[in-house]
Short mmCIF file of C-alpha atoms and ligand atoms in Angstrom, two decimals:
data_model
loop_
_atom_site.label_atom_id
_atom_site.label_comp_id
_atom_site.label_asym_id
_atom_site.label_seq_id
_atom_site.Cartn_x
_atom_site.Cartn_y
_atom_site.Cartn_z
CA MET A 579 151.17 58.69 97.31
CA GLY A 580 149.50 61.64 99.68
CA ASN A 581 149.47 62.48 103.31
CA SER A 582 147.52 59.13 105.11
CA SER A 583 146.65 62.03 107.80
CA ASN A 584 144.41 63.79 105.39
CA ASP A 585 142.92 60.64 103.68
CA PRO A 586 139.08 60.73 104.87
CA LEU A 587 139.27 57.08 104.24
CA PHE A 588 141.57 56.67 107.57
CA ALA A 589 140.70 59.38 109.00
CA ALA A 590 137.32 58.00 110.24
CA SER A 591 138.96 54.92 111.50
CA PRO A 592 138.91 55.15 115.51
CA TRP A 593 142.37 54.18 115.79
CA TRP A 594 144.10 56.38 113.11
CA ARG A 595 144.87 59.28 115.69
CA SER A 596 148.36 59.80 115.97
CA ASN A 597 150.21 59.97 112.65
CA ARG A 598 149.81 63.83 111.75
CA GLY A 599 151.49 65.52 109.40
CA ALA A 600 153.17 64.97 106.10
CA HIS A 601 156.90 65.66 107.30
CA LEU A 602 159.08 64.11 110.20
CA ASN A 603 161.75 66.43 111.53
CA ILE A 604 164.10 64.45 113.30
CA GLN A 605 166.97 65.94 115.51
CA GLY A 606 169.85 63.46 115.30
CA GLY A 607 172.59 62.34 117.61
CA ARG A 608 170.82 61.34 120.55
CA PRO A 609 171.13 58.08 122.12
CA LEU A 610 168.21 56.04 122.12
CA VAL A 611 167.46 55.05 125.79
CA GLY A 612 164.11 53.17 127.32
CA THR A 613 161.40 50.58 126.24
CA TYR A 614 159.88 50.32 122.85
CA SER A 615 156.84 47.75 122.27
CA VAL A 616 157.02 45.86 119.38
CA SER A 617 153.57 45.85 117.84
CA GLY A 618 151.89 42.94 115.91
CA ALA A 619 153.54 41.74 112.58
CA LYS A 620 152.11 43.80 109.61
CA ASN A 621 153.55 40.75 107.38
CA ALA A 622 151.28 38.31 109.75
CA VAL A 623 148.22 40.62 110.20
CA LEU A 624 147.23 41.09 106.21
CA PRO A 625 146.83 37.28 105.91
CA LEU A 626 145.19 36.70 108.96
CA MET A 627 142.51 39.27 108.44
CA ILE A 628 142.07 37.39 104.90
CA SER A 629 141.61 34.35 106.66
CA ALA A 630 138.09 35.65 108.13
CA LEU A 631 136.87 35.33 104.61
CA LEU A 632 137.29 31.33 104.67
CA THR A 633 134.40 30.98 107.67
CA PRO A 634 130.60 32.65 108.39
CA ASN A 635 131.84 32.51 111.77
CA LEU A 636 133.68 35.13 113.87
CA VAL A 637 137.45 35.77 113.63
CA THR A 638 138.92 37.65 116.35
CA LEU A 639 142.54 39.12 116.29
CA HIS A 640 144.51 40.82 118.97
CA ASN A 641 147.52 42.95 118.91
CA VAL A 642 146.33 44.63 115.52
CA PRO A 643 149.15 47.20 114.58
CA ALA A 644 147.37 50.30 113.87
CA ILE A 645 149.35 50.79 110.15
CA LEU A 646 147.81 52.01 106.97
CA ASP A 647 147.75 48.76 105.34
CA VAL A 648 145.31 47.37 108.15
CA ALA A 649 143.04 50.47 107.30
CA VAL A 650 143.35 49.83 103.55
CA LEU A 651 142.73 45.90 104.07
CA SER A 652 139.63 46.62 106.07
CA THR A 653 138.18 48.64 103.81
CA LEU A 654 138.71 46.14 100.79
CA LEU A 655 137.10 43.64 103.35
CA GLU A 656 133.95 45.53 104.53
CA ARG A 657 133.40 46.20 100.47
CA LEU A 658 133.46 42.28 100.11
CA GLY A 659 130.64 42.29 102.77
CA VAL A 660 132.59 41.66 105.60
CA ASN A 661 131.57 43.27 109.15
CA ILE A 662 134.37 44.52 111.38
CA SER A 663 134.45 45.94 114.69
CA TRP A 664 137.47 47.56 116.33
CA SER A 665 138.27 47.61 120.14
CA ASP A 666 141.66 49.43 121.72
CA GLY A 667 142.66 48.10 124.96
CA PRO A 668 145.93 47.60 126.97
CA ASN A 669 146.94 44.70 124.34
CA GLY A 670 146.77 46.92 121.45
CA LEU A 671 143.77 47.18 118.94
CA SER A 672 141.61 44.05 118.45
CA LEU A 673 139.36 43.37 115.55
CA THR A 674 136.36 41.18 115.11
CA MET A 675 135.51 40.35 111.76
CA CYS A 676 132.14 38.27 110.59
CA ALA A 677 131.99 37.27 107.04
CA ASP A 678 128.57 35.32 106.93
CA ARG A 679 128.20 37.01 103.57
CA VAL A 680 130.89 37.61 100.94
CA HIS A 681 130.16 39.42 97.42
CA PRO A 682 132.69 38.65 94.81
CA MET A 683 132.77 42.10 93.65
CA GLN A 684 135.42 43.90 91.65
CA LEU A 685 137.36 45.40 94.04
CA ASP A 686 138.00 49.38 93.96
CA ARG A 687 141.56 49.58 92.00
CA THR A 688 142.81 52.81 93.78
CA LEU A 689 142.59 50.82 97.05
CA VAL A 690 143.85 47.30 95.61
CA THR A 691 146.86 48.75 93.98
CA ARG A 692 147.98 50.55 97.61
CA MET A 693 148.95 47.20 98.96
CA ARG A 694 150.52 43.88 97.32
CA ALA A 695 148.80 41.73 99.88
CA SER A 696 145.47 42.24 98.25
CA ILE A 697 146.69 39.56 95.98
CA LEU A 698 146.00 37.38 98.76
CA LEU A 699 142.23 37.91 98.45
CA LEU A 700 142.14 35.92 94.88
CA GLY A 701 142.27 32.78 96.22
CA VAL A 702 140.04 33.12 99.14
CA VAL A 703 137.26 34.87 97.52
CA LEU A 704 137.68 32.53 94.36
CA ALA A 705 137.50 29.24 96.97
CA ARG A 706 134.36 30.91 98.88
CA CYS A 707 132.27 32.37 95.73
CA GLY A 708 133.51 30.30 92.54
CA GLU A 709 134.81 33.54 91.14
CA ALA A 710 136.98 36.43 91.80
CA THR A 711 137.86 39.65 90.10
CA LEU A 712 140.76 41.82 90.98
CA PRO A 713 143.05 44.65 89.53
CA MET A 714 146.54 43.62 89.53
CA PRO A 715 147.63 44.41 92.94
CA GLY A 716 150.22 47.20 93.87
CA GLY A 717 152.49 47.62 96.86
CA ASP A 718 156.36 48.95 97.35
CA ASP A 719 157.85 49.72 94.19
CA ILE A 720 160.37 47.34 94.67
CA GLY A 721 160.74 45.13 91.58
CA LEU A 722 158.82 42.60 89.24
CA ARG A 723 156.71 41.15 91.96
CA GLY A 724 155.00 38.79 89.47
CA ILE A 725 152.02 36.71 90.38
CA ASP A 726 152.71 33.89 87.99
CA PHE A 727 153.14 31.39 91.15
CA HIS A 728 149.80 32.10 92.38
CA VAL A 729 148.12 32.02 88.87
CA ALA A 730 149.61 28.50 88.19
CA GLY A 731 148.81 27.18 91.88
CA LEU A 732 145.07 28.14 91.47
CA ARG A 733 144.86 26.81 87.86
CA ALA A 734 146.69 23.36 89.14
CA MET A 735 143.38 23.56 91.90
CA GLY A 736 141.36 23.59 88.85
CA ALA A 737 140.68 27.24 88.19
CA THR A 738 140.32 29.13 85.24
CA VAL A 739 142.21 32.40 85.62
CA ASP A 740 142.25 35.14 82.71
CA LEU A 741 144.36 38.33 82.85
CA ALA A 742 143.55 41.19 80.81
CA GLY A 743 143.18 44.77 80.89
CA GLY A 744 144.93 44.75 84.51
CA VAL A 745 142.32 42.72 85.79
CA ILE A 746 142.63 39.32 87.16
CA HIS A 747 139.37 37.09 86.63
CA ALA A 748 139.37 33.76 88.28
CA THR A 749 136.42 30.91 88.07
CA ALA A 750 135.90 27.61 89.71
CA PRO A 751 132.09 27.03 89.52
CA ASN A 752 132.54 23.67 90.98
CA GLY A 753 134.86 24.60 93.28
CA LEU A 754 138.61 24.31 93.72
CA ARG A 755 140.04 20.96 94.26
CA GLY A 756 143.21 19.59 95.93
CA ALA A 757 146.49 19.47 94.07
CA ASP A 758 150.22 18.66 94.42
CA ILE A 759 151.93 21.93 93.86
CA ARG A 760 155.68 22.86 93.74
CA LEU A 761 156.72 26.49 93.96
CA PRO A 762 159.58 27.51 91.76
CA PHE A 763 160.67 29.78 94.70
CA PRO A 764 159.46 29.72 98.22
CA SER A 765 157.22 33.03 97.81
CA VAL A 766 155.91 34.07 100.88
CA GLY A 767 152.88 35.39 99.13
CA ALA A 768 151.84 32.28 96.79
CA THR A 769 152.30 30.35 99.93
CA GLN A 770 149.65 32.33 101.89
CA ASN A 771 147.62 32.39 98.56
CA LEU A 772 147.20 28.76 98.13
CA LEU A 773 147.37 27.91 101.64
CA LEU A 774 144.13 29.89 102.05
CA ALA A 775 142.35 28.60 98.87
CA ALA A 776 143.16 24.96 99.89
CA VAL A 777 141.41 25.20 102.93
CA LEU A 778 138.05 25.56 101.26
CA ALA A 779 139.42 23.31 98.32
CA LYS A 780 137.89 19.59 98.15
CA GLY A 781 140.77 17.10 98.69
CA THR A 782 144.43 17.20 99.57
CA THR A 783 146.55 19.85 98.67
CA VAL A 784 150.38 19.68 99.09
CA ILE A 785 152.48 22.88 98.70
CA ARG A 786 156.14 22.05 98.41
CA ASN A 787 159.08 24.61 98.43
CA ALA A 788 156.55 26.56 100.66
CA ALA A 789 157.94 29.56 102.32
CA ARG A 790 158.78 29.20 105.91
CA GLU A 791 158.70 32.56 107.03
CA PRO A 792 157.09 32.82 110.80
CA GLU A 793 154.08 34.88 109.62
CA ASN A 794 153.07 32.08 107.08
CA THR A 795 153.29 29.51 110.27
CA ASP A 796 151.23 32.21 112.31
CA LEU A 797 148.73 31.96 109.81
CA ALA A 798 148.51 28.34 109.34
CA HIS A 799 148.54 28.16 113.26
CA CYS A 800 145.44 30.45 113.25
CA LEU A 801 143.67 28.10 110.34
CA ILE A 802 144.13 25.00 112.52
CA MET A 803 142.58 26.80 115.21
CA MET A 804 139.65 27.63 112.92
CA GLY A 805 139.41 23.80 112.27
CA ALA A 806 141.33 23.47 109.20
CA LYS A 807 143.51 20.19 108.62
CA ILE A 808 147.16 21.36 108.25
CA THR A 809 150.22 19.57 108.59
CA GLY A 810 153.89 20.76 108.24
CA ALA A 811 153.51 24.27 109.37
CA GLY A 812 156.72 25.98 109.54
CA SER A 813 158.36 23.68 107.06
CA ASP A 814 158.68 23.83 103.50
CA VAL A 815 156.07 21.24 102.92
CA LEU A 816 152.39 21.86 103.67
CA THR A 817 149.81 19.50 103.63
CA ILE A 818 146.05 20.42 103.82
CA GLN A 819 143.12 18.49 103.82
CA GLY A 820 140.49 20.71 102.55
CA ASP A 821 136.78 21.27 102.94
CA ASN A 822 136.56 20.57 106.67
CA PRO A 823 133.73 22.51 108.40
CA LEU A 824 135.40 25.72 109.93
CA THR A 825 134.73 27.47 112.99
CA GLY A 826 135.81 30.86 114.04
CA ALA A 827 139.01 31.67 115.80
CA VAL A 828 140.45 34.11 118.51
CA HIS A 829 144.18 34.62 117.54
CA THR A 830 147.02 37.11 118.78
CA VAL A 831 149.16 38.39 116.06
CA MET A 832 152.69 37.34 116.29
CA PRO A 833 155.11 40.33 117.18
CA ASP A 834 156.96 41.93 114.28
CA ARG A 835 160.59 40.59 113.61
CA ILE A 836 161.24 43.61 111.31
CA GLU A 837 160.46 46.32 113.73
CA LEU A 838 162.40 44.43 116.38
CA GLY A 839 165.92 44.16 114.14
CA THR A 840 165.07 47.67 112.82
CA ILE A 841 164.82 49.43 116.22
CA ALA A 842 167.72 46.96 117.57
CA CYS A 843 169.73 48.55 114.64
CA ALA A 844 168.48 52.13 115.61
CA ALA A 845 169.79 51.31 119.56
CA ALA A 846 173.32 50.38 118.04
CA ALA A 847 173.67 53.09 115.62
CA THR A 848 172.77 55.60 118.50
CA ASP A 849 174.98 54.21 120.96
CA GLY A 850 171.95 53.88 123.38
CA GLU A 851 170.02 50.96 125.00
CA ILE A 852 166.37 49.77 124.10
CA PHE A 853 164.43 47.01 126.00
CA LEU A 854 162.26 45.97 122.65
CA ARG A 855 159.21 44.56 124.77
CA HIS A 856 157.57 41.81 123.21
CA GLY A 857 160.24 41.27 120.80
CA ARG A 858 161.15 37.77 120.45
CA MET A 859 165.15 36.87 119.05
CA ASP A 860 164.24 33.39 117.86
CA LEU A 861 162.04 35.11 115.08
CA LEU A 862 164.98 36.74 113.49
CA GLY A 863 166.81 33.56 112.19
CA THR A 864 170.29 34.25 111.00
CA ALA A 865 169.58 37.95 111.01
CA ALA A 866 170.47 37.65 114.51
CA PRO A 867 173.81 36.43 114.34
CA VAL A 868 174.67 38.78 111.48
CA LEU A 869 173.53 41.80 113.28
CA ILE A 870 175.37 40.82 116.30
CA SER A 871 178.64 40.41 114.42
CA ALA A 872 177.98 43.70 113.02
CA GLY A 873 178.00 45.00 116.84
CA VAL A 874 174.62 45.04 117.76
CA VAL A 875 174.19 43.59 120.95
CA LEU A 876 171.33 41.43 121.51
CA GLN A 877 170.22 40.03 125.21
CA GLU A 878 167.17 37.99 125.47
CA ALA A 879 165.29 39.18 128.80
CA ALA A 880 162.27 38.48 130.17
CA GLY A 881 159.30 39.67 128.03
CA GLY A 882 161.58 40.85 125.18
CA VAL A 883 165.09 41.65 124.09
CA ILE A 884 167.81 44.26 124.63
CA ALA A 885 169.32 45.81 122.45
CA ARG A 886 172.69 48.23 122.36
CA ARG A 887 176.02 48.87 120.96
CA SER A 888 178.94 46.67 121.32
CA SER A 889 181.84 47.86 123.22
CA SER A 890 183.68 46.96 120.02
CA GLY A 891 181.38 49.27 118.07
CA ILE A 892 180.01 48.96 114.43
CA VAL A 893 181.89 46.85 112.38
CA GLY A 894 181.30 46.31 108.54
CA THR A 895 179.68 42.92 107.98
CA ASP A 896 178.65 40.99 104.59
CA VAL A 897 174.86 40.30 104.35
CA VAL A 898 173.08 38.59 101.52
CA THR A 899 169.08 38.72 101.71
CA SER A 900 167.23 35.13 101.29
CA PRO A 901 164.01 33.16 102.24
CA TYR A 902 163.76 32.41 106.03
CA PRO A 903 165.49 31.69 108.22
CA GLY A 904 168.08 33.77 105.95
CA PHE A 905 168.58 37.43 106.29
CA ALA A 906 165.20 38.87 105.62
CA THR A 907 165.14 41.45 102.61
CA ASP A 908 162.87 43.62 105.27
CA LEU A 909 165.93 44.50 107.02
CA GLN A 910 168.30 45.10 104.55
CA SER A 911 167.74 48.64 104.36
CA PRO A 912 167.77 49.34 108.10
CA ALA A 913 171.00 47.18 108.19
CA MET A 914 172.54 49.46 105.32
CA ALA A 915 171.80 52.50 107.37
CA LEU A 916 173.59 50.88 110.19
CA PHE A 917 176.37 50.06 108.33
CA ALA A 918 176.80 53.54 106.54
CA ILE A 919 178.31 54.47 109.95
CA ALA A 920 180.19 51.19 110.46
CA SER A 921 184.18 50.78 110.69
CA GLY A 922 185.16 49.24 107.68
CA ALA A 923 183.34 47.95 104.61
CA SER A 924 180.33 46.10 104.03
CA THR A 925 178.54 44.33 101.18
CA ILE A 926 174.79 43.55 100.83
CA THR A 927 173.65 41.46 98.31
CA GLU A 928 169.90 41.72 97.63
CA THR A 929 168.55 38.09 96.09
CA ILE A 930 164.77 38.57 96.59
CA PHE A 931 163.81 41.93 94.91
CA GLU A 932 165.59 43.72 91.89
CA GLN A 933 164.75 46.96 92.93
CA ARG A 934 165.47 47.27 96.49
CA PHE A 935 168.19 49.99 96.67
CA ARG A 936 166.22 53.24 96.22
CA HIS A 937 167.14 54.32 99.55
CA VAL A 938 170.62 54.14 98.58
CA ASP A 939 169.99 57.72 96.79
CA GLU A 940 168.57 59.07 99.99
CA LEU A 941 171.38 57.61 102.37
CA ARG A 942 174.00 59.17 100.11
CA LYS A 943 172.48 62.80 100.83
CA MET A 944 173.08 62.21 104.20
CA GLY A 945 177.05 61.46 103.76
CA ALA A 946 176.68 57.57 103.33
CA SER A 947 179.35 56.04 101.00
CA ILE A 948 177.24 53.36 99.10
CA THR A 949 178.15 52.01 95.74
CA VAL A 950 175.36 49.79 93.81
CA GLN A 951 176.03 47.50 90.97
CA GLY A 952 173.04 45.22 90.08
CA ARG A 953 171.83 43.27 93.18
CA MET A 954 175.14 44.12 95.35
CA ALA A 955 175.83 47.09 97.24
CA TRP A 956 179.11 48.17 98.73
CA VAL A 957 178.79 50.41 102.01
CA ARG A 958 182.21 52.09 103.00
CA GLY A 959 181.37 53.37 106.59
CA VAL A 960 181.89 57.18 107.33
CA HIS A 961 182.23 58.51 110.87
CA ARG A 962 179.22 60.25 110.80
CA LEU A 963 175.71 61.25 108.61
CA ILE A 964 174.63 64.48 108.41
CA GLY A 965 170.85 65.49 108.42
CA ALA A 966 169.19 66.32 105.17
CA GLN A 967 166.09 66.41 103.20
CA VAL A 968 164.96 62.81 102.06
CA THR A 969 161.89 60.98 100.94
CA ALA A 970 160.97 57.13 101.35
CA THR A 971 160.44 55.01 98.49
CA ASP A 972 159.07 51.80 100.37
CA VAL A 973 157.99 50.96 103.76
CA ARG A 974 161.65 49.54 104.77
CA ALA A 975 163.25 52.39 102.83
CA ALA A 976 161.35 54.76 105.17
CA ALA A 977 162.51 52.80 108.36
CA ALA A 978 166.09 53.02 106.95
CA LEU A 979 165.97 56.76 106.74
CA VAL A 980 164.72 57.17 110.36
CA LEU A 981 167.00 54.80 111.83
CA ALA A 982 169.81 57.02 109.99
CA ALA A 983 168.44 60.65 111.01
CA LEU A 984 168.40 59.40 114.44
CA ALA A 985 172.13 58.73 114.42
CA ALA A 986 172.94 61.60 112.00
CA ASP A 987 174.46 65.13 113.23
CA GLY A 988 171.89 67.83 112.78
CA GLU A 989 168.25 67.70 111.15
CA THR A 990 166.52 65.54 108.81
CA VAL A 991 163.21 66.25 107.11
CA LEU A 992 161.80 63.01 105.94
CA GLU A 993 158.85 62.89 103.45
CA GLY A 994 156.84 60.43 101.75
CA LEU A 995 155.53 59.38 105.47
CA ASP A 996 152.64 57.12 104.20
CA HIS A 997 155.13 54.55 103.63
CA LEU A 998 156.22 54.80 107.32
CA ASP A 999 152.62 54.75 108.27
CA ARG A 1000 152.00 51.84 106.05
CA GLY A 1001 154.11 49.41 107.87
CA TYR A 1002 154.97 51.03 111.12
CA ASP A 1003 152.52 51.23 114.09
CA ARG A 1004 152.92 54.86 115.67
CA MET A 1005 156.99 54.49 115.43
CA ALA A 1006 157.67 58.15 116.11
CA GLU A 1007 155.45 58.08 119.26
CA LYS A 1008 157.25 55.08 120.38
CA LEU A 1009 160.79 56.25 119.50
CA LEU A 1010 160.00 59.63 121.55
CA ALA A 1011 159.43 58.05 124.48
CA CYS A 1012 162.94 56.54 124.09
CA GLY A 1013 164.33 59.97 124.05
CA ALA A 1014 164.35 60.56 120.28
CA GLU A 1015 163.70 64.30 119.22
CA MET A 1016 161.01 64.29 116.33
CA THR A 1017 158.03 66.15 115.12
CA ARG A 1018 155.82 65.47 112.58
CA SER A 1019 154.60 68.63 110.59
CA ASP A 1020 153.03 69.89 107.58
CA ARG A 1021 155.71 72.19 106.72
C1 UD1 B 1416 158.32 39.19 99.85
C2 UD1 B 1416 159.34 38.50 100.96
C3 UD1 B 1416 158.87 38.66 102.56
C4 UD1 B 1416 158.63 39.98 102.65
C5 UD1 B 1416 157.65 40.83 101.57
C6 UD1 B 1416 157.61 42.36 101.86
C7 UD1 B 1416 160.85 36.63 100.60
C8 UD1 B 1416 161.00 35.40 100.22
N1 UD1 B 1416 159.45 37.39 100.69
O1 UD1 B 1416 157.27 38.72 100.07
O2 UD1 B 1416 159.95 38.41 103.13
O3 UD1 B 1416 158.12 40.32 104.11
O4 UD1 B 1416 158.10 40.47 100.10
O5 UD1 B 1416 158.79 43.17 101.29
O6 UD1 B 1416 161.83 37.37 101.31
N2 UD1 B 1416 157.89 35.93 92.53
C9 UD1 B 1416 157.46 35.72 91.29
N3 UD1 B 1416 156.33 35.00 90.83
C10 UD1 B 1416 155.30 34.98 91.96
C11 UD1 B 1416 155.38 35.26 93.45
C12 UD1 B 1416 156.72 35.89 93.52
O7 UD1 B 1416 158.35 35.67 90.37
O8 UD1 B 1416 154.13 34.75 91.58
C13 UD1 B 1416 159.21 36.37 92.96
C14 UD1 B 1416 159.14 37.91 93.18
O9 UD1 B 1416 159.22 38.93 92.11
C15 UD1 B 1416 160.52 38.27 94.11
C16 UD1 B 1416 160.24 36.80 94.86
O10 UD1 B 1416 159.55 35.94 94.06
O11 UD1 B 1416 161.35 38.18 93.43
C17 UD1 B 1416 159.62 36.68 96.47
O12 UD1 B 1416 158.46 37.31 96.08
P1 UD1 B 1416 157.46 36.69 97.34
O13 UD1 B 1416 157.80 35.94 98.57
O14 UD1 B 1416 156.31 36.24 96.56
O15 UD1 B 1416 156.90 38.28 97.78
P2 UD1 B 1416 155.97 38.67 98.99
O16 UD1 B 1416 154.93 37.95 99.06
O17 UD1 B 1416 155.59 40.15 98.82
#
């Protein structure tokens, strides 16, 4: 990946303004103190944007995070015929989408492979147009990330799906029909894909063993506002009565629980205190008690959450990632950066993605003591981390390295900033306001 600040695709975006420079130079060891505004959730906004393809009427989203994945997806949606307008106000970015015409064209591979969420275009374009052609999607390099549940679900709804030459071609000339689908695993993406497709299918679809992540509930609420008939939002059984007339919707994207958890860890790691405005503790699921037991004080306050280090310090803790409400895989790498400076040992078991320990080598360069065997990592806390030259390999690894650098002695130079920009809305700018010392540069 290159440097997003030099990418002409995004340079044209009115809001893509502050993420300049390919390197982030971070001087560590300063306590973070102040207010940090949690942005709209990356994992919610992408499916919400795609939901605009369901209706010819206007869909407006508020609290849209200014992240690279939103820029990529808006370009993909425009290529499919969606008209998009942006505005920037006191409550962040808003975007209004009009999909009164949708062309089921094959999308540009270089764009589709930049983002795993592009697979969500498959069900909705198929349901709307009767056919869809999509290069195999990309995203973080963190494991197999199959699409078999997506394909099996669409086939159960009457689609013909061919996979050849790295391209997915799906047809349903007479439309999709409702089906009773049990997911082999509560996949977040497959639940979203099938939910979106089911809204336009004829008859009733039941999705069993559905993912219960709050971002899926946020999507269901937006679809219900558009006129979709959905019951069971937030549970593991979703029932969708399809083919209802849809209006438009105006929806505010939920706050990002991963950003909340990550910055709370940063407050504790630097022995500071941060008010996480718009943060909602209830969204953290069982990650909240785990972080608290590791020494991250989380205190609900009016309009947000206060985070700081407990008086007993950071202590080694055992974590197993699992589907919501379990400990989110997206918080695994930031938690590891925190545990790297805990007193005592921690274990982290990654059950969602098999290759999600690629940040370990980078943390080791900073002096962390971590051993990995298969899906399990052992972290022996060290007294301090030391700044180093490190490279982010995925979006959550990027955040973990920023966290480690903030807590470390000396300077860290972080490369691979496209990964940070993919998922975090002006993180460096917001951390600067909390007393961090960091600059983006091209050197
Ligand atoms: C996953 C995470 C989500 C996180 C996101 C981005 C879970 C359950 N999902 O969502 O919290 O925000 O990554 O990091 O924590 N799988 C298949 N076949 C499929 C679909 C999925 O085998 O058709 C497997 C995947 O390889 C993976 C697991 O199921 O091992 C979960 O995948 P899924 O939830 O679909 O991934 P994302 O939607 O990307």
